[in-house]
Amino acid sequence: MIAAVLASRGTARAEKLFPLGVYWPHSYANGFASFAGMDEWAYADRILGSLKTNHCNFVWVTSIEDKPAVRLCELAHKHGIRVGLMPEAVMHPMQTRQAATPRAAAVAAAHTVGTFGQVDGIWGYVLDDEPPIAALPYLAAVETELRRLDPDRLVTCVYRRTEAVPGIRHHDFGIVTYNNYPFGHARDPNLPNTPRASRDFFRRVTASLGRQCEIRGITFFAMPGAFQDIWGHWYWSEEMTVVAEKGAYLHWRMPTEGETRWQVWESVAGGAKGVVFFSLWYCENLNRTAPSGKPPPPLSDEAGPRIDKEWDTGQPLSLIHI
């Protein structure tokens, strides 16, 4: 990826930073650490150092409890990396099916600031990952309360296209992050699947949402995709590329290095004031190093055509193996 350190005009409540980084689903970290023969925190320290060397200044951290989140933020701070953190307290009412009321929003915000308000390294809070439209009023209430309690920290959510537009138009969100994963494997009927069609889709949607945010005075962040997704059996080659087995459906493909760089600059051209790639890790099945020997599993009706022979994609699963 390319370093793009720019002043972000829409983020006056924090230091001028153009976040350029990766999505960090922490629940996978221990598996990768074990595979590397390392302690979880020594491994996290090494990865943060590698990210910094490769011009990343931001990690978007999910799937982590409060205590280890504090430790990870402190490690990131040591490397000069800022953390966008998804706090447990914000998600709790929705995960436990409790009423996501204004009172619940106030409690979640108070717990979050009480836990993380004095922790170094935190850029701000990520409230949800692809929330349903019904959750937007609750999340807007959480953001309002977080702004009051911790005014120097920023707040965002990441939306699919169907939720991004209501988030921009009808709720008081200061930063809207949109995830845009346009690179489908060849012949995938569910995604743009030629390089040109994929680029056109990414460009049009990014520019459209960027304009809508600009009109309403909202900061726009982009979350491009850098991963691949195989439905069915697959395994790692010796080079850590993904080998799909017969009967698998090839869904998202990993963009090339050039396409990954292009997504940064196309996001900036579309008005983005931050770029965070999904995903550093996408799966922790690191012992899957040989064919399964199993028949193809049943797939949902949404799956496209299955391949009729084993196929080495020649691509890694996610950014960790680039």
PDB file of C-alpha atoms in Angstrom:
ATOM      1  CA  MET A   1       0.000   0.000   0.000  1.00  0.00           C
ATOM      2  CA  ILE A   2       0.995   3.613  -0.515  1.00  0.00           C
ATOM      3  CA  ALA A   3       1.471   6.154   2.256  1.00  0.00           C
ATOM      4  CA  ALA A   4      -0.891   9.089   1.820  1.00  0.00           C
ATOM      5  CA  VAL A   5      -0.480  11.477   4.737  1.00  0.00           C
ATOM      6  CA  LEU A   6      -2.825  14.412   4.190  1.00  0.00           C
ATOM      7  CA  ALA A   7      -4.556  17.024   6.300  1.00  0.00           C
ATOM      8  CA  SER A   8      -8.155  15.945   6.928  1.00  0.00           C
ATOM      9  CA  ARG A   9     -10.351  19.033   6.714  1.00  0.00           C
ATOM     10  CA  GLY A  10     -13.394  17.328   8.215  1.00  0.00           C
ATOM     11  CA  THR A  11     -11.807  16.220  11.483  1.00  0.00           C
ATOM     12  CA  ALA A  12     -11.289  19.358  13.530  1.00  0.00           C
ATOM     13  CA  ARG A  13     -11.858  17.593  16.861  1.00  0.00           C
ATOM     14  CA  ALA A  14      -8.659  15.534  16.596  1.00  0.00           C
ATOM     15  CA  GLU A  15      -5.142  15.864  15.245  1.00  0.00           C
ATOM     16  CA  LYS A  16      -4.854  16.244  11.508  1.00  0.00           C
ATOM     17  CA  LEU A  17      -4.467  12.663  10.405  1.00  0.00           C
ATOM     18  CA  PHE A  18      -5.325  10.829   7.231  1.00  0.00           C
ATOM     19  CA  PRO A  19      -5.981   7.314   8.570  1.00  0.00           C
ATOM     20  CA  LEU A  20      -4.380   4.747   6.276  1.00  0.00           C
ATOM     21  CA  GLY A  21      -4.536   1.308   7.765  1.00  0.00           C
ATOM     22  CA  VAL A  22      -6.122  -2.078   8.202  1.00  0.00           C
ATOM     23  CA  TYR A  23      -9.059  -3.820   9.827  1.00  0.00           C
ATOM     24  CA  TRP A  24      -7.718  -5.849  12.799  1.00  0.00           C
ATOM     25  CA  PRO A  25     -10.170  -8.589  13.966  1.00  0.00           C
ATOM     26  CA  HIS A  26      -8.386  -9.447  17.206  1.00  0.00           C
ATOM     27  CA  SER A  27     -10.087 -12.821  17.738  1.00  0.00           C
ATOM     28  CA  TYR A  28      -7.795 -14.225  15.014  1.00  0.00           C
ATOM     29  CA  ALA A  29      -4.557 -12.873  16.503  1.00  0.00           C
ATOM     30  CA  ASN A  30      -3.903 -15.715  18.941  1.00  0.00           C
ATOM     31  CA  GLY A  31      -4.210 -18.359  16.209  1.00  0.00           C
ATOM     32  CA  PHE A  32      -1.666 -16.555  14.032  1.00  0.00           C
ATOM     33  CA  ALA A  33       0.628 -16.051  17.032  1.00  0.00           C
ATOM     34  CA  SER A  34       0.502 -19.764  17.873  1.00  0.00           C
ATOM     35  CA  PHE A  35       1.237 -20.670  14.264  1.00  0.00           C
ATOM     36  CA  ALA A  36       4.278 -18.377  14.388  1.00  0.00           C
ATOM     37  CA  GLY A  37       5.399 -19.933  17.695  1.00  0.00           C
ATOM     38  CA  MET A  38       5.054 -16.629  19.530  1.00  0.00           C
ATOM     39  CA  ASP A  39       3.260 -15.171  22.517  1.00  0.00           C
ATOM     40  CA  GLU A  40       0.119 -13.300  21.469  1.00  0.00           C
ATOM     41  CA  TRP A  41       1.420  -9.910  22.578  1.00  0.00           C
ATOM     42  CA  ALA A  42       4.905 -10.373  21.170  1.00  0.00           C
ATOM     43  CA  TYR A  43       3.233 -11.256  17.873  1.00  0.00           C
ATOM     44  CA  ALA A  44       0.943  -8.220  18.025  1.00  0.00           C
ATOM     45  CA  ASP A  45       3.971  -6.034  18.724  1.00  0.00           C
ATOM     46  CA  ARG A  46       5.773  -7.477  15.696  1.00  0.00           C
ATOM     47  CA  ILE A  47       2.790  -6.980  13.392  1.00  0.00           C
ATOM     48  CA  LEU A  48       2.272  -3.393  14.527  1.00  0.00           C
ATOM     49  CA  GLY A  49       5.942  -2.709  13.842  1.00  0.00           C
ATOM     50  CA  SER A  50       5.618  -4.227  10.372  1.00  0.00           C
ATOM     51  CA  LEU A  51       2.516  -2.139   9.650  1.00  0.00           C
ATOM     52  CA  LYS A  52       4.322   1.025  10.667  1.00  0.00           C
ATOM     53  CA  THR A  53       7.286   0.132   8.458  1.00  0.00           C
ATOM     54  CA  ASN A  54       4.839  -0.290   5.584  1.00  0.00           C
ATOM     55  CA  HIS A  55       3.372   3.194   6.083  1.00  0.00           C
ATOM     56  CA  CYS A  56       0.219   2.271   7.999  1.00  0.00           C
ATOM     57  CA  ASN A  57      -0.763   4.701  10.730  1.00  0.00           C
ATOM     58  CA  PHE A  58      -4.106   3.220  11.796  1.00  0.00           C
ATOM     59  CA  VAL A  59      -5.695  -0.068  12.908  1.00  0.00           C
ATOM     60  CA  TRP A  60      -9.459  -0.639  13.104  1.00  0.00           C
ATOM     61  CA  VAL A  61      -9.785  -3.074  16.029  1.00  0.00           C
ATOM     62  CA  THR A  62     -12.805  -5.348  16.550  1.00  0.00           C
ATOM     63  CA  SER A  63     -13.657  -8.564  18.438  1.00  0.00           C
ATOM     64  CA  ILE A  64     -11.716  -7.672  21.578  1.00  0.00           C
ATOM     65  CA  GLU A  65     -12.600  -7.370  25.269  1.00  0.00           C
ATOM     66  CA  ASP A  66     -11.880  -4.234  27.278  1.00  0.00           C
ATOM     67  CA  LYS A  67      -8.722  -5.312  29.128  1.00  0.00           C
ATOM     68  CA  PRO A  68      -6.790  -6.624  26.106  1.00  0.00           C
ATOM     69  CA  ALA A  69      -8.062  -3.632  24.112  1.00  0.00           C
ATOM     70  CA  VAL A  70      -6.266  -1.294  26.532  1.00  0.00           C
ATOM     71  CA  ARG A  71      -3.068  -3.295  26.135  1.00  0.00           C
ATOM     72  CA  LEU A  72      -3.293  -3.301  22.347  1.00  0.00           C
ATOM     73  CA  CYS A  73      -3.867   0.458  22.273  1.00  0.00           C
ATOM     74  CA  GLU A  74      -0.773   0.974  24.411  1.00  0.00           C
ATOM     75  CA  LEU A  75       1.283  -1.212  22.067  1.00  0.00           C
ATOM     76  CA  ALA A  76      -0.011   0.671  19.031  1.00  0.00           C
ATOM     77  CA  HIS A  77       0.840   3.984  20.692  1.00  0.00           C
ATOM     78  CA  LYS A  78       4.420   2.780  21.138  1.00  0.00           C
ATOM     79  CA  HIS A  79       4.642   2.328  17.356  1.00  0.00           C
ATOM     80  CA  GLY A  80       2.965   5.634  16.543  1.00  0.00           C
ATOM     81  CA  ILE A  81      -0.181   3.912  15.279  1.00  0.00           C
ATOM     82  CA  ARG A  82      -3.658   5.172  16.117  1.00  0.00           C
ATOM     83  CA  VAL A  83      -6.525   2.844  17.012  1.00  0.00           C
ATOM     84  CA  GLY A  84     -10.149   2.994  15.948  1.00  0.00           C
ATOM     85  CA  LEU A  85     -11.714   0.783  18.612  1.00  0.00           C
ATOM     86  CA  MET A  86     -15.065  -1.012  18.596  1.00  0.00           C
ATOM     87  CA  PRO A  87     -16.050  -0.979  22.305  1.00  0.00           C
ATOM     88  CA  GLU A  88     -17.866  -3.972  23.787  1.00  0.00           C
ATOM     89  CA  ALA A  89     -20.272  -1.774  25.731  1.00  0.00           C
ATOM     90  CA  VAL A  90     -21.755  -0.210  22.600  1.00  0.00           C
ATOM     91  CA  MET A  91     -22.562  -3.577  21.035  1.00  0.00           C
ATOM     92  CA  HIS A  92     -23.887  -5.194  24.227  1.00  0.00           C
ATOM     93  CA  PRO A  93     -27.559  -4.095  24.004  1.00  0.00           C
ATOM     94  CA  MET A  94     -27.850  -5.345  20.419  1.00  0.00           C
ATOM     95  CA  GLN A  95     -25.912  -8.565  21.001  1.00  0.00           C
ATOM     96  CA  THR A  96     -28.008  -9.484  24.052  1.00  0.00           C
ATOM     97  CA  ARG A  97     -31.301  -8.321  22.471  1.00  0.00           C
ATOM     98  CA  GLN A  98     -31.833  -5.724  25.168  1.00  0.00           C
ATOM     99  CA  ALA A  99     -33.702  -2.559  24.286  1.00  0.00           C
ATOM    100  CA  ALA A 100     -31.344  -0.220  22.406  1.00  0.00           C
ATOM    101  CA  THR A 101     -32.864   2.859  24.050  1.00  0.00           C
ATOM    102  CA  PRO A 102     -31.477   6.351  24.658  1.00  0.00           C
ATOM    103  CA  ARG A 103     -30.814   5.221  28.228  1.00  0.00           C
ATOM    104  CA  ALA A 104     -28.844   2.217  26.955  1.00  0.00           C
ATOM    105  CA  ALA A 105     -26.903   4.541  24.649  1.00  0.00           C
ATOM    106  CA  ALA A 106     -25.975   6.801  27.573  1.00  0.00           C
ATOM    107  CA  VAL A 107     -24.852   3.831  29.682  1.00  0.00           C
ATOM    108  CA  ALA A 108     -22.774   2.403  26.819  1.00  0.00           C
ATOM    109  CA  ALA A 109     -21.079   5.750  26.161  1.00  0.00           C
ATOM    110  CA  ALA A 110     -20.325   6.316  29.858  1.00  0.00           C
ATOM    111  CA  HIS A 111     -18.780   2.845  30.214  1.00  0.00           C
ATOM    112  CA  THR A 112     -16.718   3.326  27.059  1.00  0.00           C
ATOM    113  CA  VAL A 113     -15.293   6.671  28.129  1.00  0.00           C
ATOM    114  CA  GLY A 114     -14.744   5.428  31.682  1.00  0.00           C
ATOM    115  CA  THR A 115     -12.706   2.522  30.321  1.00  0.00           C
ATOM    116  CA  PHE A 116     -10.836   4.136  27.442  1.00  0.00           C
ATOM    117  CA  GLY A 117     -11.026   7.887  27.938  1.00  0.00           C
ATOM    118  CA  GLN A 118      -7.479   8.151  29.324  1.00  0.00           C
ATOM    119  CA  VAL A 119      -5.875   5.408  27.209  1.00  0.00           C
ATOM    120  CA  ASP A 120      -3.119   6.518  24.852  1.00  0.00           C
ATOM    121  CA  GLY A 121      -3.261   5.519  21.221  1.00  0.00           C
ATOM    122  CA  ILE A 122      -7.015   5.705  20.659  1.00  0.00           C
ATOM    123  CA  TRP A 123      -8.035   7.813  17.661  1.00  0.00           C
ATOM    124  CA  GLY A 124     -11.706   7.242  18.321  1.00  0.00           C
ATOM    125  CA  TYR A 125     -14.560   4.766  18.555  1.00  0.00           C
ATOM    126  CA  VAL A 126     -16.097   2.463  15.946  1.00  0.00           C
ATOM    127  CA  LEU A 127     -19.705   1.861  16.949  1.00  0.00           C
ATOM    128  CA  ASP A 128     -20.705  -1.041  14.706  1.00  0.00           C
ATOM    129  CA  ASP A 129     -19.801  -3.092  11.663  1.00  0.00           C
ATOM    130  CA  GLU A 130     -22.567  -3.112   9.032  1.00  0.00           C
ATOM    131  CA  PRO A 131     -25.449  -2.165  11.354  1.00  0.00           C
ATOM    132  CA  PRO A 132     -29.033  -2.693  10.202  1.00  0.00           C
ATOM    133  CA  ILE A 133     -31.054   0.419   9.483  1.00  0.00           C
ATOM    134  CA  ALA A 134     -33.132  -0.197  12.630  1.00  0.00           C
ATOM    135  CA  ALA A 135     -29.988   0.261  14.769  1.00  0.00           C
ATOM    136  CA  LEU A 136     -29.094   3.706  13.383  1.00  0.00           C
ATOM    137  CA  PRO A 137     -31.117   5.796  15.917  1.00  0.00           C
ATOM    138  CA  TYR A 138     -29.437   3.957  18.829  1.00  0.00           C
ATOM    139  CA  LEU A 139     -25.976   4.385  17.305  1.00  0.00           C
ATOM    140  CA  ALA A 140     -26.641   8.079  16.628  1.00  0.00           C
ATOM    141  CA  ALA A 141     -27.585   8.497  20.300  1.00  0.00           C
ATOM    142  CA  VAL A 142     -24.361   6.752  21.358  1.00  0.00           C
ATOM    143  CA  GLU A 143     -22.322   9.029  19.110  1.00  0.00           C
ATOM    144  CA  THR A 144     -23.985  12.154  20.485  1.00  0.00           C
ATOM    145  CA  GLU A 145     -23.196  11.064  24.041  1.00  0.00           C
ATOM    146  CA  LEU A 146     -19.615  10.106  23.194  1.00  0.00           C
ATOM    147  CA  ARG A 147     -19.065  13.514  21.634  1.00  0.00           C
ATOM    148  CA  ARG A 148     -20.256  15.121  24.867  1.00  0.00           C
ATOM    149  CA  LEU A 149     -18.165  12.938  27.187  1.00  0.00           C
ATOM    150  CA  ASP A 150     -15.006  12.605  25.089  1.00  0.00           C
ATOM    151  CA  PRO A 151     -14.982  15.523  22.632  1.00  0.00           C
ATOM    152  CA  ASP A 152     -11.397  14.987  21.466  1.00  0.00           C
ATOM    153  CA  ARG A 153     -12.118  11.541  20.066  1.00  0.00           C
ATOM    154  CA  LEU A 154     -13.832  10.807  16.760  1.00  0.00           C
ATOM    155  CA  VAL A 155     -16.646   8.344  16.116  1.00  0.00           C
ATOM    156  CA  THR A 156     -17.701   6.313  13.085  1.00  0.00           C
ATOM    157  CA  CYS A 157     -19.486   3.149  11.909  1.00  0.00           C
ATOM    158  CA  VAL A 158     -18.850   1.098   8.805  1.00  0.00           C
ATOM    159  CA  TYR A 159     -21.845   0.666   6.512  1.00  0.00           C
ATOM    160  CA  ARG A 160     -22.879  -1.360   3.529  1.00  0.00           C
ATOM    161  CA  ARG A 161     -24.298   0.671   0.667  1.00  0.00           C
ATOM    162  CA  THR A 162     -27.910   0.092   1.752  1.00  0.00           C
ATOM    163  CA  GLU A 163     -27.254   1.534   5.224  1.00  0.00           C
ATOM    164  CA  ALA A 164     -24.739   4.208   4.212  1.00  0.00           C
ATOM    165  CA  VAL A 165     -27.297   6.422   2.479  1.00  0.00           C
ATOM    166  CA  PRO A 166     -29.745   6.492   5.458  1.00  0.00           C
ATOM    167  CA  GLY A 167     -26.757   7.075   7.731  1.00  0.00           C
ATOM    168  CA  ILE A 168     -25.722  10.086   5.667  1.00  0.00           C
ATOM    169  CA  ARG A 169     -29.198  11.554   5.174  1.00  0.00           C
ATOM    170  CA  HIS A 170     -31.173  10.929   8.321  1.00  0.00           C
ATOM    171  CA  HIS A 171     -28.870  10.620  11.323  1.00  0.00           C
ATOM    172  CA  ASP A 172     -26.293  12.774  13.043  1.00  0.00           C
ATOM    173  CA  PHE A 173     -23.098  10.891  12.197  1.00  0.00           C
ATOM    174  CA  GLY A 174     -19.948  12.966  11.853  1.00  0.00           C
ATOM    175  CA  ILE A 175     -17.979  10.316   9.933  1.00  0.00           C
ATOM    176  CA  VAL A 176     -19.495   7.725   7.595  1.00  0.00           C
ATOM    177  CA  THR A 177     -17.327   4.762   6.556  1.00  0.00           C
ATOM    178  CA  TYR A 178     -18.423   2.686   3.588  1.00  0.00           C
ATOM    179  CA  ASN A 179     -17.068  -0.774   2.790  1.00  0.00           C
ATOM    180  CA  ASN A 180     -16.656  -1.313  -0.936  1.00  0.00           C
ATOM    181  CA  TYR A 181     -15.462  -4.757  -2.064  1.00  0.00           C
ATOM    182  CA  PRO A 182     -15.800  -4.838  -5.872  1.00  0.00           C
ATOM    183  CA  PHE A 183     -13.337  -7.521  -6.964  1.00  0.00           C
ATOM    184  CA  GLY A 184     -15.155 -10.737  -7.812  1.00  0.00           C
ATOM    185  CA  HIS A 185     -13.590 -13.918  -9.144  1.00  0.00           C
ATOM    186  CA  ALA A 186     -14.155 -14.599 -12.835  1.00  0.00           C
ATOM    187  CA  ARG A 187     -17.719 -15.628 -13.664  1.00  0.00           C
ATOM    188  CA  ASP A 188     -19.019 -14.756 -10.199  1.00  0.00           C
ATOM    189  CA  PRO A 189     -22.632 -13.649 -10.856  1.00  0.00           C
ATOM    190  CA  ASN A 190     -22.872 -11.831  -7.528  1.00  0.00           C
ATOM    191  CA  LEU A 191     -20.033  -9.323  -7.977  1.00  0.00           C
ATOM    192  CA  PRO A 192     -18.366  -7.226 -10.678  1.00  0.00           C
ATOM    193  CA  ASN A 193     -15.906  -9.757 -12.065  1.00  0.00           C
ATOM    194  CA  THR A 194     -13.757  -8.224 -14.737  1.00  0.00           C
ATOM    195  CA  PRO A 195     -11.008  -5.819 -13.632  1.00  0.00           C
ATOM    196  CA  ARG A 196     -12.654  -2.979 -15.561  1.00  0.00           C
ATOM    197  CA  ALA A 197     -16.136  -3.645 -14.169  1.00  0.00           C
ATOM    198  CA  SER A 198     -14.707  -3.865 -10.652  1.00  0.00           C
ATOM    199  CA  ARG A 199     -12.881  -0.558 -10.995  1.00  0.00           C
ATOM    200  CA  ASP A 200     -15.928   1.150 -12.497  1.00  0.00           C
ATOM    201  CA  PHE A 201     -18.130  -0.057  -9.623  1.00  0.00           C
ATOM    202  CA  PHE A 202     -15.660   1.101  -6.975  1.00  0.00           C
ATOM    203  CA  ARG A 203     -15.215   4.498  -8.641  1.00  0.00           C
ATOM    204  CA  ARG A 204     -18.927   5.230  -9.123  1.00  0.00           C
ATOM    205  CA  VAL A 205     -20.050   4.235  -5.627  1.00  0.00           C
ATOM    206  CA  THR A 206     -17.137   5.951  -3.876  1.00  0.00           C
ATOM    207  CA  ALA A 207     -17.683   9.185  -5.794  1.00  0.00           C
ATOM    208  CA  SER A 208     -21.453   9.119  -5.178  1.00  0.00           C
ATOM    209  CA  LEU A 209     -21.174   8.623  -1.414  1.00  0.00           C
ATOM    210  CA  GLY A 210     -18.315  11.107  -1.224  1.00  0.00           C
ATOM    211  CA  ARG A 211     -20.504  13.784  -2.867  1.00  0.00           C
ATOM    212  CA  GLN A 212     -23.426  13.056  -0.547  1.00  0.00           C
ATOM    213  CA  CYS A 213     -21.170  13.395   2.490  1.00  0.00           C
ATOM    214  CA  GLU A 214     -19.632  16.617   1.214  1.00  0.00           C
ATOM    215  CA  ILE A 215     -23.064  18.184   0.615  1.00  0.00           C
ATOM    216  CA  ARG A 216     -24.085  17.452   4.214  1.00  0.00           C
ATOM    217  CA  GLY A 217     -20.777  18.357   5.866  1.00  0.00           C
ATOM    218  CA  ILE A 218     -19.986  14.749   6.830  1.00  0.00           C
ATOM    219  CA  THR A 219     -16.485  13.248   6.727  1.00  0.00           C
ATOM    220  CA  PHE A 220     -16.243  10.247   4.396  1.00  0.00           C
ATOM    221  CA  PHE A 221     -13.956   7.262   5.010  1.00  0.00           C
ATOM    222  CA  ALA A 222     -13.487   4.369   2.585  1.00  0.00           C
ATOM    223  CA  MET A 223     -12.978   0.713   3.509  1.00  0.00           C
ATOM    224  CA  PRO A 224     -11.745  -1.090   0.382  1.00  0.00           C
ATOM    225  CA  GLY A 225     -11.373  -4.850   0.254  1.00  0.00           C
ATOM    226  CA  ALA A 226      -8.076  -6.748   0.190  1.00  0.00           C
ATOM    227  CA  PHE A 227      -9.054 -10.367   0.813  1.00  0.00           C
ATOM    228  CA  GLN A 228     -10.585 -13.334  -0.947  1.00  0.00           C
ATOM    229  CA  ASP A 229     -13.524 -15.489  -0.032  1.00  0.00           C
ATOM    230  CA  ILE A 230     -13.970 -19.130  -1.044  1.00  0.00           C
ATOM    231  CA  TRP A 231     -17.218 -20.963  -0.330  1.00  0.00           C
ATOM    232  CA  GLY A 232     -16.382 -24.626   0.094  1.00  0.00           C
ATOM    233  CA  HIS A 233     -13.155 -26.521   0.808  1.00  0.00           C
ATOM    234  CA  TRP A 234      -9.776 -24.915   0.268  1.00  0.00           C
ATOM    235  CA  TYR A 235      -6.245 -25.115   1.680  1.00  0.00           C
ATOM    236  CA  TRP A 236      -2.974 -23.170   1.839  1.00  0.00           C
ATOM    237  CA  SER A 237      -0.194 -23.874  -0.641  1.00  0.00           C
ATOM    238  CA  GLU A 238       3.428 -23.835   0.529  1.00  0.00           C
ATOM    239  CA  GLU A 239       3.568 -20.211  -0.663  1.00  0.00           C
ATOM    240  CA  MET A 240       0.469 -19.361   1.448  1.00  0.00           C
ATOM    241  CA  THR A 241      -1.708 -18.867  -1.592  1.00  0.00           C
ATOM    242  CA  VAL A 242      -5.255 -20.233  -1.451  1.00  0.00           C
ATOM    243  CA  VAL A 243      -5.995 -23.446  -3.326  1.00  0.00           C
ATOM    244  CA  ALA A 244      -9.720 -24.003  -3.917  1.00  0.00           C
ATOM    245  CA  GLU A 245     -10.892 -27.605  -4.087  1.00  0.00           C
ATOM    246  CA  LYS A 246     -13.245 -29.084  -6.645  1.00  0.00           C
ATOM    247  CA  GLY A 247     -16.833 -27.993  -6.057  1.00  0.00           C
ATOM    248  CA  ALA A 248     -15.939 -24.676  -4.390  1.00  0.00           C
ATOM    249  CA  TYR A 249     -17.514 -21.347  -5.358  1.00  0.00           C
ATOM    250  CA  LEU A 250     -15.004 -18.532  -5.879  1.00  0.00           C
ATOM    251  CA  HIS A 251     -16.555 -15.323  -4.548  1.00  0.00           C
ATOM    252  CA  TRP A 252     -14.361 -12.298  -3.713  1.00  0.00           C
ATOM    253  CA  ARG A 253     -10.842 -12.335  -5.113  1.00  0.00           C
ATOM    254  CA  MET A 254      -7.771 -10.680  -3.663  1.00  0.00           C
ATOM    255  CA  PRO A 255      -6.929  -7.509  -5.609  1.00  0.00           C
ATOM    256  CA  THR A 256      -3.470  -7.282  -7.105  1.00  0.00           C
ATOM    257  CA  GLU A 257      -0.865  -5.008  -5.566  1.00  0.00           C
ATOM    258  CA  GLY A 258      -1.596  -2.451  -8.264  1.00  0.00           C
ATOM    259  CA  GLU A 259      -5.343  -2.651  -7.638  1.00  0.00           C
ATOM    260  CA  THR A 260      -4.734  -2.255  -3.906  1.00  0.00           C
ATOM    261  CA  ARG A 261      -2.717   0.913  -4.473  1.00  0.00           C
ATOM    262  CA  TRP A 262      -5.329   2.138  -6.958  1.00  0.00           C
ATOM    263  CA  GLN A 263      -8.082   1.795  -4.329  1.00  0.00           C
ATOM    264  CA  VAL A 264      -6.203   4.214  -2.047  1.00  0.00           C
ATOM    265  CA  TRP A 265      -5.937   6.915  -4.674  1.00  0.00           C
ATOM    266  CA  GLU A 266      -9.428   6.360  -6.092  1.00  0.00           C
ATOM    267  CA  SER A 267     -10.816   6.702  -2.565  1.00  0.00           C
ATOM    268  CA  VAL A 268      -8.983  10.013  -2.141  1.00  0.00           C
ATOM    269  CA  ALA A 269     -10.259  11.173  -5.545  1.00  0.00           C
ATOM    270  CA  GLY A 270     -13.802  10.306  -4.416  1.00  0.00           C
ATOM    271  CA  GLY A 271     -13.501  12.505  -1.342  1.00  0.00           C
ATOM    272  CA  ALA A 272     -12.360  10.032   1.326  1.00  0.00           C
ATOM    273  CA  LYS A 273     -10.487  11.485   4.304  1.00  0.00           C
ATOM    274  CA  GLY A 274      -9.345   8.051   5.471  1.00  0.00           C
ATOM    275  CA  VAL A 275      -8.750   4.601   3.968  1.00  0.00           C
ATOM    276  CA  VAL A 276      -8.872   1.393   6.020  1.00  0.00           C
ATOM    277  CA  PHE A 277      -8.452  -1.961   4.260  1.00  0.00           C
ATOM    278  CA  PHE A 278     -10.430  -5.056   5.107  1.00  0.00           C
ATOM    279  CA  SER A 279      -8.715  -7.177   6.268  1.00  0.00           C
ATOM    280  CA  LEU A 280      -5.394  -7.863   7.985  1.00  0.00           C
ATOM    281  CA  TRP A 281      -6.649 -11.367   8.837  1.00  0.00           C
ATOM    282  CA  TYR A 282      -9.659 -13.068   7.336  1.00  0.00           C
ATOM    283  CA  CYS A 283      -9.413 -16.627   8.639  1.00  0.00           C
ATOM    284  CA  GLU A 284      -7.226 -18.431  11.159  1.00  0.00           C
ATOM    285  CA  ASN A 285      -7.290 -21.961   9.704  1.00  0.00           C
ATOM    286  CA  LEU A 286      -3.522 -21.995   9.311  1.00  0.00           C
ATOM    287  CA  ASN A 287      -3.202 -25.762   9.668  1.00  0.00           C
ATOM    288  CA  ARG A 288      -5.286 -26.292   6.531  1.00  0.00           C
ATOM    289  CA  THR A 289      -2.249 -27.204   4.427  1.00  0.00           C
ATOM    290  CA  ALA A 290      -3.512 -30.179   2.402  1.00  0.00           C
ATOM    291  CA  PRO A 291      -6.652 -31.138   0.489  1.00  0.00           C
ATOM    292  CA  SER A 292      -9.530 -32.020   2.782  1.00  0.00           C
ATOM    293  CA  GLY A 293     -10.404 -35.222   0.945  1.00  0.00           C
ATOM    294  CA  LYS A 294     -14.057 -34.449   1.586  1.00  0.00           C
ATOM    295  CA  PRO A 295     -16.860 -34.129  -0.950  1.00  0.00           C
ATOM    296  CA  PRO A 296     -17.963 -30.567  -1.719  1.00  0.00           C
ATOM    297  CA  PRO A 297     -20.250 -29.213   1.019  1.00  0.00           C
ATOM    298  CA  PRO A 298     -23.776 -28.017   0.253  1.00  0.00           C
ATOM    299  CA  LEU A 299     -23.843 -24.277  -0.445  1.00  0.00           C
ATOM    300  CA  SER A 300     -26.618 -21.725  -0.222  1.00  0.00           C
ATOM    301  CA  ASP A 301     -28.710 -20.774  -3.218  1.00  0.00           C
ATOM    302  CA  GLU A 302     -26.784 -17.495  -3.369  1.00  0.00           C
ATOM    303  CA  ALA A 303     -23.629 -19.293  -4.493  1.00  0.00           C
ATOM    304  CA  GLY A 304     -22.521 -19.032  -8.089  1.00  0.00           C
ATOM    305  CA  PRO A 305     -21.026 -21.741 -10.291  1.00  0.00           C
ATOM    306  CA  ARG A 306     -18.705 -24.289  -8.660  1.00  0.00           C
ATOM    307  CA  ILE A 307     -15.307 -25.087 -10.114  1.00  0.00           C
ATOM    308  CA  ASP A 308     -14.906 -28.556 -11.605  1.00  0.00           C
ATOM    309  CA  LYS A 309     -11.274 -29.097 -10.574  1.00  0.00           C
ATOM    310  CA  GLU A 310      -8.799 -27.940  -7.937  1.00  0.00           C
ATOM    311  CA  TRP A 311      -7.474 -24.468  -8.632  1.00  0.00           C
ATOM    312  CA  ASP A 312      -4.604 -22.501  -7.058  1.00  0.00           C
ATOM    313  CA  THR A 313      -5.802 -18.892  -7.031  1.00  0.00           C
ATOM    314  CA  GLY A 314      -2.199 -17.672  -6.819  1.00  0.00           C
ATOM    315  CA  GLN A 315      -3.391 -15.124  -4.242  1.00  0.00           C
ATOM    316  CA  PRO A 316      -3.160 -14.860  -0.460  1.00  0.00           C
ATOM    317  CA  LEU A 317      -6.288 -14.824   1.669  1.00  0.00           C
ATOM    318  CA  SER A 318      -5.729 -11.375   3.169  1.00  0.00           C
ATOM    319  CA  LEU A 319      -3.161  -8.634   3.759  1.00  0.00           C
ATOM    320  CA  ILE A 320      -1.131 -10.539   6.364  1.00  0.00           C
ATOM    321  CA  HIS A 321       0.416 -12.714   3.633  1.00  0.00           C
ATOM    322  CA  ILE A 322       1.268 -10.000   1.113  1.00  0.00           C
TER     323      ILE A 322
END
